[in-house]
Coordinates of C-alpha atoms in Angstrom, one line a residue:
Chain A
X8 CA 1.3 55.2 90.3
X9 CA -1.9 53.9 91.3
X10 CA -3.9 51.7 89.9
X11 CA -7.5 52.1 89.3
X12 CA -10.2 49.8 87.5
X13 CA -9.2 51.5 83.9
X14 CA -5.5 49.9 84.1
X15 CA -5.6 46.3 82.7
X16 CA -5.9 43.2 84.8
X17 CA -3.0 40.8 84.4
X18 CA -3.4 37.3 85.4
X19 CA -0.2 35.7 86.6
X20 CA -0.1 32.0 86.0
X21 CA 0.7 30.8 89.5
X22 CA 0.9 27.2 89.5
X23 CA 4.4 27.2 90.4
X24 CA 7.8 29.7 90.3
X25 CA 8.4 33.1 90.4
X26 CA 4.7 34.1 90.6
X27 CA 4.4 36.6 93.0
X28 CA 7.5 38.9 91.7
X29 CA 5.5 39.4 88.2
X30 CA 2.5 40.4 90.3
X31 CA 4.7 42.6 92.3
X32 CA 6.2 44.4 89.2
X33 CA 2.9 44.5 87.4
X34 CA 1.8 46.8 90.5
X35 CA 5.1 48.7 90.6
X36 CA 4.4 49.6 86.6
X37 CA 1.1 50.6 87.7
X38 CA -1.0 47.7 86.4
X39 CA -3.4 45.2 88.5
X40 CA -2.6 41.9 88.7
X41 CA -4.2 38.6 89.9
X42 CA -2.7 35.4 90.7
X43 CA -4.2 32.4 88.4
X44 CA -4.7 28.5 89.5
X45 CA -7.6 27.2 88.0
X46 CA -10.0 28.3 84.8
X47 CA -12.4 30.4 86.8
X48 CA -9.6 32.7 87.7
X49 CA -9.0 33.9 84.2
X50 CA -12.5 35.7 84.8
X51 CA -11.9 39.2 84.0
X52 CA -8.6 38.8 82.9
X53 CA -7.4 41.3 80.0
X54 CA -3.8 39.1 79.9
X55 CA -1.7 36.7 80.8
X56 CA 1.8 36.4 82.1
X57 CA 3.7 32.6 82.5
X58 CA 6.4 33.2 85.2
X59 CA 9.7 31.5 85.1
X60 CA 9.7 27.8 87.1
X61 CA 10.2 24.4 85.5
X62 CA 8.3 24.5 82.5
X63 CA 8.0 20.4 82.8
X64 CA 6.3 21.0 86.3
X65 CA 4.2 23.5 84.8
X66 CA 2.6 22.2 82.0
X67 CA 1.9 19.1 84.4
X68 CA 0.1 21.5 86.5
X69 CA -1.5 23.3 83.4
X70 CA -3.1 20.0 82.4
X71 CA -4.2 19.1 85.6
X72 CA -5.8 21.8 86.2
X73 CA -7.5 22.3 83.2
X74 CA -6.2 25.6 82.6
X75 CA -4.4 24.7 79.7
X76 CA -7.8 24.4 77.7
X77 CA -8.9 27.5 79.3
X78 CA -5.9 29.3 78.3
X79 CA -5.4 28.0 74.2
X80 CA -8.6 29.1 74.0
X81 CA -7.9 32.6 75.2
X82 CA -4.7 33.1 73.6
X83 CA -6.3 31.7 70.0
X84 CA -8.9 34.4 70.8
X85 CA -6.0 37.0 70.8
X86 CA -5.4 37.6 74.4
X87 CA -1.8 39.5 74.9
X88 CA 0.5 37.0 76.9
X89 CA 3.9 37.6 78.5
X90 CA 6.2 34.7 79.0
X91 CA 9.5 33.9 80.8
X92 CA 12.5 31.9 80.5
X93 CA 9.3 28.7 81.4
X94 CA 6.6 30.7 80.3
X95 CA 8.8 32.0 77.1
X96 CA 9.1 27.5 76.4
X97 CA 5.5 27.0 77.1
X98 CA 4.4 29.8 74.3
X99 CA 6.6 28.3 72.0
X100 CA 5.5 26.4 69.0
X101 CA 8.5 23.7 69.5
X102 CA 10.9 22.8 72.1
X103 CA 14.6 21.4 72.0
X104 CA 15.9 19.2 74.6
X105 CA 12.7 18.8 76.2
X106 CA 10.2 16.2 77.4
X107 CA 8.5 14.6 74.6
X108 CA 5.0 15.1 76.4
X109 CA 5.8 18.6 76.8
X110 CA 3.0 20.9 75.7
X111 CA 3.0 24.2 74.2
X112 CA 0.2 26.6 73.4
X113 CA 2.2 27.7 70.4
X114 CA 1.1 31.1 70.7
X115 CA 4.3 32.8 68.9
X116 CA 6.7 31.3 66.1
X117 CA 9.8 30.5 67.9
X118 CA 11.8 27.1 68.5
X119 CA 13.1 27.5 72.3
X120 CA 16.0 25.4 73.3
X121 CA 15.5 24.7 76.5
X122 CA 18.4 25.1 79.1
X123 CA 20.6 26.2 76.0
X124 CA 23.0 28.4 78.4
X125 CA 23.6 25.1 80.5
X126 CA 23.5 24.2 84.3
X127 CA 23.1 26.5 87.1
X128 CA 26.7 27.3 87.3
X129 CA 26.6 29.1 84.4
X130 CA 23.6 31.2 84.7
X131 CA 24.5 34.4 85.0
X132 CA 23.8 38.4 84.6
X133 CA 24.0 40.3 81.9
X134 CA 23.5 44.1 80.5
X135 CA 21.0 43.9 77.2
X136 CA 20.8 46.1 75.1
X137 CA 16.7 46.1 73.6
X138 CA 15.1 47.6 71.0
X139 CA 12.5 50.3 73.0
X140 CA 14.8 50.7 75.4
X141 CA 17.2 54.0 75.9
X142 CA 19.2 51.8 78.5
X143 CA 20.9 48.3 79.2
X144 CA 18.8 46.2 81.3
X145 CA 20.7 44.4 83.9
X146 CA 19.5 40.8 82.8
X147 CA 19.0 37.6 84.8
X148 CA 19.4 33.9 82.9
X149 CA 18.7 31.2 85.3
X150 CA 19.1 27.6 83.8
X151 CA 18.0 30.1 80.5
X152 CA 16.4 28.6 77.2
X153 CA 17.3 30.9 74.3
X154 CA 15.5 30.9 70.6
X155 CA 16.8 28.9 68.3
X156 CA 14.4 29.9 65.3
X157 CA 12.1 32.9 65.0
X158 CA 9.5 33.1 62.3
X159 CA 9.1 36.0 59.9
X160 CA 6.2 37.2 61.6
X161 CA 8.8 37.3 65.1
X162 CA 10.3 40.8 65.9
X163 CA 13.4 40.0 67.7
X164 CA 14.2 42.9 70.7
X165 CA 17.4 41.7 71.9
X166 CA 20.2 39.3 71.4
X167 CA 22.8 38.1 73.7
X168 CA 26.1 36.3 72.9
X169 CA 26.3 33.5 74.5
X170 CA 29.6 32.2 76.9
X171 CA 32.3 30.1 75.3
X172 CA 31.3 27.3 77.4
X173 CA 27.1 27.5 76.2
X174 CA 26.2 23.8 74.9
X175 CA 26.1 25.2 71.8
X176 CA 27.5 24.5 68.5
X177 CA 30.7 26.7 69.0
X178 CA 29.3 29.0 65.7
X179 CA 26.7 30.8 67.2
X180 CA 27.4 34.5 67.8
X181 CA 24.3 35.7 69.1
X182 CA 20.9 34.4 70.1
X183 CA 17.6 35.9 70.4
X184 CA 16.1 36.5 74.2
X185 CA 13.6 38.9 74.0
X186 CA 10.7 38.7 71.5
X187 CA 7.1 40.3 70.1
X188 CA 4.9 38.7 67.5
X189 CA 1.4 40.5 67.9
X190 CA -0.1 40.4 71.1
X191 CA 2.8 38.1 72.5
X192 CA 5.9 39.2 74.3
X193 CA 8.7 36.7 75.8
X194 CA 12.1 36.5 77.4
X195 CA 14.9 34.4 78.3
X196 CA 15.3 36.4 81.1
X197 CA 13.8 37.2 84.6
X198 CA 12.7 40.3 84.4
X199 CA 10.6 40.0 87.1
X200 CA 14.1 39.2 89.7
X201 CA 14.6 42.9 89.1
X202 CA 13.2 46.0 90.5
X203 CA 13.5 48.1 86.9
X204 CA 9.8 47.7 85.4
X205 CA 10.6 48.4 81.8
X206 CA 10.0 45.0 80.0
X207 CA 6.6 44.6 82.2
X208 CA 5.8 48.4 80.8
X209 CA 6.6 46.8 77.3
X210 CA 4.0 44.3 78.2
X211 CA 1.6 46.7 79.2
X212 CA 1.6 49.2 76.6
X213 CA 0.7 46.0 74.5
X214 CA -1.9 45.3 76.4
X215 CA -3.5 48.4 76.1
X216 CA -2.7 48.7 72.9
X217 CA -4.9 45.3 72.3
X218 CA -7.6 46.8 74.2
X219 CA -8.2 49.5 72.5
X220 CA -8.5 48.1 68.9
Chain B
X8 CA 20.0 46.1 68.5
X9 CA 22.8 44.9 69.6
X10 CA 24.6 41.6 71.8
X11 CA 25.6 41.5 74.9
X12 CA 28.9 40.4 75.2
X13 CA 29.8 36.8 76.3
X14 CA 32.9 37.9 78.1
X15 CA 30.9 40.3 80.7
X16 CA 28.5 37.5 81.8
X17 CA 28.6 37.7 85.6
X18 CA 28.3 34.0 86.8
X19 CA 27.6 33.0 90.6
X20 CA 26.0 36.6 91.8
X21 CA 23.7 36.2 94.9
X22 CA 20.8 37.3 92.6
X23 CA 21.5 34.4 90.1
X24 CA 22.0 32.0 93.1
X25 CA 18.7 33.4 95.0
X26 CA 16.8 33.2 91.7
X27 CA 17.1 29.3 91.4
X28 CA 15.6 29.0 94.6
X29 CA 12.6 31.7 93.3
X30 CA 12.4 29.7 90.5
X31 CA 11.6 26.3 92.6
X32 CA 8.8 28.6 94.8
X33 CA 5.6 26.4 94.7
X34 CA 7.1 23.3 93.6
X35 CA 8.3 19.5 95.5
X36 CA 11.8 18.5 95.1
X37 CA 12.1 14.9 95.4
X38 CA 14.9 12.7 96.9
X39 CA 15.9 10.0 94.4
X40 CA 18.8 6.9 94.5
X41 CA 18.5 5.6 91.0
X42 CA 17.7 7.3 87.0
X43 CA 14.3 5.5 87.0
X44 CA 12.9 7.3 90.4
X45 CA 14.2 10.5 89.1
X46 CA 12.1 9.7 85.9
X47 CA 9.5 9.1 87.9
X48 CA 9.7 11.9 90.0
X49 CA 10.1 14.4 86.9
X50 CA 7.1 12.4 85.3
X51 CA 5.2 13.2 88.9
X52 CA 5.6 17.0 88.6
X53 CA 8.9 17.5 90.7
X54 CA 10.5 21.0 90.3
X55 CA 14.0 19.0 91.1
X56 CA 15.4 16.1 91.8
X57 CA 18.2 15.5 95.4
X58 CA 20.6 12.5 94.2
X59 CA 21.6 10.8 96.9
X60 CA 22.6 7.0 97.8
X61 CA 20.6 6.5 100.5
X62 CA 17.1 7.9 101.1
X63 CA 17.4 9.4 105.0
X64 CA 15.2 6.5 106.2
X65 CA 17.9 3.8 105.2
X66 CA 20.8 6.2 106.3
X67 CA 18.6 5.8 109.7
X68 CA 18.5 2.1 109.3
X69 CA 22.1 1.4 108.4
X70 CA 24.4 3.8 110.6
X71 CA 27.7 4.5 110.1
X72 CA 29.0 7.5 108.3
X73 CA 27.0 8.9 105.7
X74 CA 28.8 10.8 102.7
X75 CA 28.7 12.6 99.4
X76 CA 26.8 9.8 96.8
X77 CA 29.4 8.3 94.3
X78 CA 29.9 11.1 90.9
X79 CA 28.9 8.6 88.7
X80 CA 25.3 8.1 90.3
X81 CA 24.9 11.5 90.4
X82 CA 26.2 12.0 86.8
X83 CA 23.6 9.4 85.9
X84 CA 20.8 10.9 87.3
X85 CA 22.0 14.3 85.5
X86 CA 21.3 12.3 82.7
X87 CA 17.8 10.9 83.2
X88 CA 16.3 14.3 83.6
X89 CA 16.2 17.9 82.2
X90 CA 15.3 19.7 86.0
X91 CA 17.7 20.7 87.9
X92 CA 19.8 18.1 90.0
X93 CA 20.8 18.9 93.5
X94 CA 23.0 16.7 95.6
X95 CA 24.1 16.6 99.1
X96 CA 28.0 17.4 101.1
X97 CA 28.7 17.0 104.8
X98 CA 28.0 19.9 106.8
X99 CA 31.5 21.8 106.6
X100 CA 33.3 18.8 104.0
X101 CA 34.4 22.2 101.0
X102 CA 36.1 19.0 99.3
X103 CA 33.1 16.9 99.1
X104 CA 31.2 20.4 98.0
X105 CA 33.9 20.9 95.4
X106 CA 33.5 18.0 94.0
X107 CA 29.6 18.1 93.6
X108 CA 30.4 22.2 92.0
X109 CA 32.9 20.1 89.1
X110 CA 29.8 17.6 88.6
X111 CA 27.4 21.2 87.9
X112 CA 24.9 20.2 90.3
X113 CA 22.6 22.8 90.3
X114 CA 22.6 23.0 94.1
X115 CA 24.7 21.9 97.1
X116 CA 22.5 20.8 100.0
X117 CA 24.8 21.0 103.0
X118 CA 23.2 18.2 105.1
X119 CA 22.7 16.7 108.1
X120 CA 21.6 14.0 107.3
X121 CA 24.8 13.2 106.1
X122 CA 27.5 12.8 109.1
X123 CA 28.7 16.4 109.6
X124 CA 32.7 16.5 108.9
X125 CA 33.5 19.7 111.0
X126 CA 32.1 20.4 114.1
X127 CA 32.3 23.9 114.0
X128 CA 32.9 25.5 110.8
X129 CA 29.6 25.5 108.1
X130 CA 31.1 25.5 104.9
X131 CA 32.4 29.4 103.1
X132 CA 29.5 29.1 100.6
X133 CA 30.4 32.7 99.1
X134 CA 33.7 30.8 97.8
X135 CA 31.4 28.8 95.4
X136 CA 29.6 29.6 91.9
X137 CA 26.9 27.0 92.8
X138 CA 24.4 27.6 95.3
X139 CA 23.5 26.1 98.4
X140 CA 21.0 25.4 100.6
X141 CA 20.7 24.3 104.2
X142 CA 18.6 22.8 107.2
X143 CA 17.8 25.2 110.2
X144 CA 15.5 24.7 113.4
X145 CA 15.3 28.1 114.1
X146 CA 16.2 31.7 112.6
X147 CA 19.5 32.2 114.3
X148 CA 20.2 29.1 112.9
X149 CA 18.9 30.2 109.2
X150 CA 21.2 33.6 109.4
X151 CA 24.0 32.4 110.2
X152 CA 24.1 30.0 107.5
X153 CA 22.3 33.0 105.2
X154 CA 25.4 35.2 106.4
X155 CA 27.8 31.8 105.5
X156 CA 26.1 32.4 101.9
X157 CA 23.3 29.8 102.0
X158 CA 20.9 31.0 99.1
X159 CA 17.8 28.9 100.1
X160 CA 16.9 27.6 103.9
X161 CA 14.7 24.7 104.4
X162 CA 13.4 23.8 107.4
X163 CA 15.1 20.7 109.0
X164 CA 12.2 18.7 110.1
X165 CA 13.2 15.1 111.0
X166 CA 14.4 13.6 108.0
X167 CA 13.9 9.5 107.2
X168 CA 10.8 9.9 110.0
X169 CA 7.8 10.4 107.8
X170 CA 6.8 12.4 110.6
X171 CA 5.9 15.8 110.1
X172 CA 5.9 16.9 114.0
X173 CA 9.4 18.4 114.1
X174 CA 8.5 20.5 110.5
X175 CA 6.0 22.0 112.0
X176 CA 8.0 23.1 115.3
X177 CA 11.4 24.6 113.4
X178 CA 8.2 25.8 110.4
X179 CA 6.7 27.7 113.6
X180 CA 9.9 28.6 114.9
X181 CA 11.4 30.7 112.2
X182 CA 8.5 32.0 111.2
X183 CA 6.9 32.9 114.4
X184 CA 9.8 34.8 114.9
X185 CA 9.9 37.0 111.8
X186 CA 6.7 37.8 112.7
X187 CA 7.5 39.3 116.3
X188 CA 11.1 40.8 114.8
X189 CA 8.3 43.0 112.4
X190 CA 6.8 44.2 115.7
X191 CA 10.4 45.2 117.2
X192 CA 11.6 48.8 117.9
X193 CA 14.9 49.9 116.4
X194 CA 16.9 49.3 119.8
X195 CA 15.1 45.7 120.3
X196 CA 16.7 44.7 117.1
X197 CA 20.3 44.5 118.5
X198 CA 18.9 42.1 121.6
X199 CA 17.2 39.8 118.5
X200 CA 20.4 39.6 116.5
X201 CA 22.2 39.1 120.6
X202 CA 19.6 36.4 121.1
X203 CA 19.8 34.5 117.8
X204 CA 23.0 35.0 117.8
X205 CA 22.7 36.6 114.1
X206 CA 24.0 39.3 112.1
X207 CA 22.2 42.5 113.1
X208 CA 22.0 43.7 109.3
X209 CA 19.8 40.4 108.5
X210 CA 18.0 41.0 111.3
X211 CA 17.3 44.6 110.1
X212 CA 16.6 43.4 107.1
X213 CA 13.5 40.8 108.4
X214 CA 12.3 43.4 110.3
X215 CA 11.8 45.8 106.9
X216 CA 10.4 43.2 104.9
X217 CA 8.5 40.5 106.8
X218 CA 10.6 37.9 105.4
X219 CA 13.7 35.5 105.3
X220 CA 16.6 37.4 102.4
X221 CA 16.3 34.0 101.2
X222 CA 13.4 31.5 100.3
X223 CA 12.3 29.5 102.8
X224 CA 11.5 26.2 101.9
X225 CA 10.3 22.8 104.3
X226 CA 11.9 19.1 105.0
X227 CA 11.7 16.4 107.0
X228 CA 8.9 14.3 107.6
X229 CA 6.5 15.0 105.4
X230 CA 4.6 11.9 103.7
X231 CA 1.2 12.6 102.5
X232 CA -0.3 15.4 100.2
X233 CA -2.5 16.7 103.2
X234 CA 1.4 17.0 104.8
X235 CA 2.6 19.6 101.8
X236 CA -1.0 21.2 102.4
X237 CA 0.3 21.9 106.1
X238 CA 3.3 23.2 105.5
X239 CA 2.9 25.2 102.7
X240 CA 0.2 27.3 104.7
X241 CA 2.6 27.9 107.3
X242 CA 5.1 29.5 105.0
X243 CA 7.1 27.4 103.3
X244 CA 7.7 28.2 100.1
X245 CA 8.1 24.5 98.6
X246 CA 9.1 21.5 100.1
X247 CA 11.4 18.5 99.9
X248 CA 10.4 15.4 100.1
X249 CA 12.9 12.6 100.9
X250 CA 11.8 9.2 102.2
X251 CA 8.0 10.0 101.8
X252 CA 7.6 9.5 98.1
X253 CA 10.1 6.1 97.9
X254 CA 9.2 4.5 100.8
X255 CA 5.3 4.5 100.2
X256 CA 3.3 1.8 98.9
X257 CA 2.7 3.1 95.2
X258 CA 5.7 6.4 94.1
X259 CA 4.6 7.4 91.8
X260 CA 0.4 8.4 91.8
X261 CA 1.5 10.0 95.5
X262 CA 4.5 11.8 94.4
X263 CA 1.7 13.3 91.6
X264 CA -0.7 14.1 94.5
X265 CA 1.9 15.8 97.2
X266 CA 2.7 17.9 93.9
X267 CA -1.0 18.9 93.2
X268 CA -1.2 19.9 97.0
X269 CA 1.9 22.1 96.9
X270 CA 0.1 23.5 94.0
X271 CA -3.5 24.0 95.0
X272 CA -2.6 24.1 99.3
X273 CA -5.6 26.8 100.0
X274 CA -8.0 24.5 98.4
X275 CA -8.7 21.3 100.7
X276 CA -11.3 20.0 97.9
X277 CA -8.2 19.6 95.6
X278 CA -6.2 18.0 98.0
X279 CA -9.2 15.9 99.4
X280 CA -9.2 14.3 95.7
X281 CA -5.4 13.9 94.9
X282 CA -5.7 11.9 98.3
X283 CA -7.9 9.2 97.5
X284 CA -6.6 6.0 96.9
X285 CA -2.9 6.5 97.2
X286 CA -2.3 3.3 99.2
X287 CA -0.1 3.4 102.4
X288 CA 2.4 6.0 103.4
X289 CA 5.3 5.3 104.3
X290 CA 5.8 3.7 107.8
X291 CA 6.3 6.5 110.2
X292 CA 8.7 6.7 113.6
X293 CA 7.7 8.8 116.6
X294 CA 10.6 11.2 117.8
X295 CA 10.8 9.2 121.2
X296 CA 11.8 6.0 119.8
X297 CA 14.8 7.7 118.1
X298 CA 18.5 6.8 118.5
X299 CA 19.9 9.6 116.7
X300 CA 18.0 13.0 115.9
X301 CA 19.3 14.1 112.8
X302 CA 18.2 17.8 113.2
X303 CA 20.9 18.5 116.4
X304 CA 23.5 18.3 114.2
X305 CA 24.6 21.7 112.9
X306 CA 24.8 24.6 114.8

């Protein structure tokens, strides 16, 4: 596929982490995409995606730059967003077990628990299951946050149970890592570490679903 | 909908181990010796945190053998902050490497600036869940440790130096050379992987993509925001800073700016203005007046 001014424009936060594979994918599904640094990048922009990184380095950055103003004031205008793993923490309304500065736009009703899977040596792949989908999807956690809480208004797409060894309460069968609620989608996972484009096609058929209301 | 199962989680795959290092792209990981620098450093903006005893400019100082940091520093550090914690082994010490993989570092750094414990064998990093990354001066150097199962390279630089001089040559080095392996014809390939003394299916592999399998990220020497700038526009990826950010006049407001530069590199203005005022670097050495040049070790 090619694509041509009619396909959205996605604006890839890119202050830090795994920018440039979600602009890679966006073009693989067929949509444009731009990298994002400061406020006068969002120029044009029909949406947003928050890669996966260190969300406490990113919203550092977000301040800094300013673009966290320029980007609350976007997303409270309805502008679609796609977050992971960081950017799923950083569209959060609350975060677990992370910095008591940390800001979140609060753009969908979910608690995130950050890290909830534990330390590096247990991040791992995975085969999901999603609603939408007709087949797994070979999933990455890295260092993963799951949801913890998901308001009524939060359509949960997939679950995962977590390893016996999760810092979790030892009860917990399953946990949410995929989510919609309106215009916003997140994950737990990297879906951008993977060459199958179907989560970012999720994203997009959102987009252009907001666009055309 | 349904759950994935927790039994058929596949823990330690090179994508999982690779996708750390993705997820660090664009970001400064700091060295730190105590909890309260790596509370700084997290405060600062760091993506991670290198626990270590020593920052490489003491090591210089002091001499003797330099080894693994003691658990429980490291496990207090693990404590202090919620980014991921690396730590670093002896080149080819698997003990000292095992012990950091009980303590869930999130990544080995297989270092010369510690004193190397084999002087021939790297460490088998496919035998290990955790990841690792490791210093190289050149590409054959950076395959051969890719193809020993390092998931991240960094540039060695010349660490505990504060000078950014030998950065920039191994920076050129690698890259220069991925650059003219693009440009080779199928049969030149085998006298590049001859020459570096490589595996010719990496070297393949550059020549398809234009890039390292692995991130490529830079040590060793650098000091000052307009330092990241430098580096990071010669393709590194992100960049470790060790002695740079604890050995300067005022850690914290310049561990903040060499951040913002990672950041915003392209854009001088930005890192004109997070370079203002940051008092004075830390005192730097010129590679002639060295007794030992940490970079030779390794091989």
């Amino acid at each position: 596929m090619t694509a041509s001014d009619s396909q959205p424009l996605i604006g890839v936060v890119a202050l830090q982490g795994a920018a440039a594979e979600h602009v890679a994918a966006f073009r693989r599904a067929g949509a444009r995409a731009v990298e994002v640094r400061v406020p006068a990048d969002l120029d044009g922009v029909d949406a947003v995606a928050l890669p996966g990184g260190e969300s406490t380095t990113m919203s550092h950055l977000l301040r800094t730059s300013g673009l966290f103003d320029a980007l609350s004031e976007r997303l409270a205008g309805g502008m679609p967003a796609f977050g992971t793993c960081a950017g799923m923490i950083l569209l959060a309304v609350d975060v677990l077990d992370g910095r008591p500065d940390q800001r979140c736009f609060g753009a969908i009703d979910i608690s995130v628990r950050r890290n909830a899977f534990g330390r590096q040596v247990a991040s791992f792949e995975a085969e999901l299951t999603a609603d939408g989908l007709d087949e797994p999807f070979k999933a990455v956690f890295i260092r993963a946050p799951w949801v913890e809480r998901a308001g009524d208004s939060v359509e949960v797409l997939a679950e995962i149970t977590p390893a016996s060894n999760s810092s979790t309460d030892g009860v917990r069968s399953s946990v949410p890592v995929l989510c919609r609620s309106g215009p916003i989608l997140v994950s737990s996972f990297h879906p951008e570490l993977t060459a199958d484009n179907r989560i970012h096609q999720i994203f997009i058929d959102m987009v252009g679903a907001s666009m055309a209301r | 909908m349904n759950s994935g199962d927790g039994a058929s989680h596949l823990v330690g795959t090179v994508r999982v181990k690779r996708g750390l290092a993705d997820m660090l792209r664009g970001g400064v990981i700091m060295d730190v010796v105590t909890p309260e620098q790596a509370k700084i450093a997290e405060d600062a903006g760091a993506v991670a945190v290198m626990a270590l005893e020593r920052v490489p400019a003491d090591i210089r100082r002091d001499g003797g053998v330099a080894r693994m940091s003691d658990p429980a520093m490291i496990e207090g550090i693990q404590a202090a902050v919620t980014i991921p914690v690396m730590a670093k082994a002896r080149i080819g010490h698997f003990g000292e490497a095992q012990v950091l993989e009980s303590l869930d570092v999130d990544y080995i750094d297989e270092s010369e600036v510690l004193t190397p414990a084999d002087e021939a064998h790297h460490i088998d990093k496919w035998a290990f869940t955790v990841p690792f990354v490791c210093g190289a001066t050149n590409l054959g150097e950076a395959l051969r440790r890719i193809s020993e199962g390092a998931c991240m390279i960094r540039s060695k630089g010349e660490a505990g130096t504060g000078n950014i001089v030998e950065a920039v040559r191994h920076l050129r080095s690698i890259t220069g050379d991925i650059r003219k392996i693009t440009q080779a014809d199928a049969a030149e390939l085998f006298d590049w992987a001859k020459q570096l003394q490589s595996p010719l299916g990496l070297v393949q592999e550059i020549a398809e993509t234009g890039r390292l399998p692995v991130p490529l990220f830079c040590a060793g020497g650098i000091a000052t925001p307009a330092d990241a700038s430098l580096v990071m526009q010669l393709g590194a990826e992100a960049v470790f800073v060790g002695s740079g950010i604890f050995k300067s006049e005022d850690p914290g407001p310049r561990a903040e700016a060499i951040v913002e530069a990672t950041t915003h590199y392209r854009d001088p203005s930005v890192v004109a203005k997070v370079s203002r005022g940051l008092g004075s670097a830390m005192p730097g050495l010129e590679m002639e007046g060295l007794e030992t040049k940490l970079a030779e070790r390794g091989w």
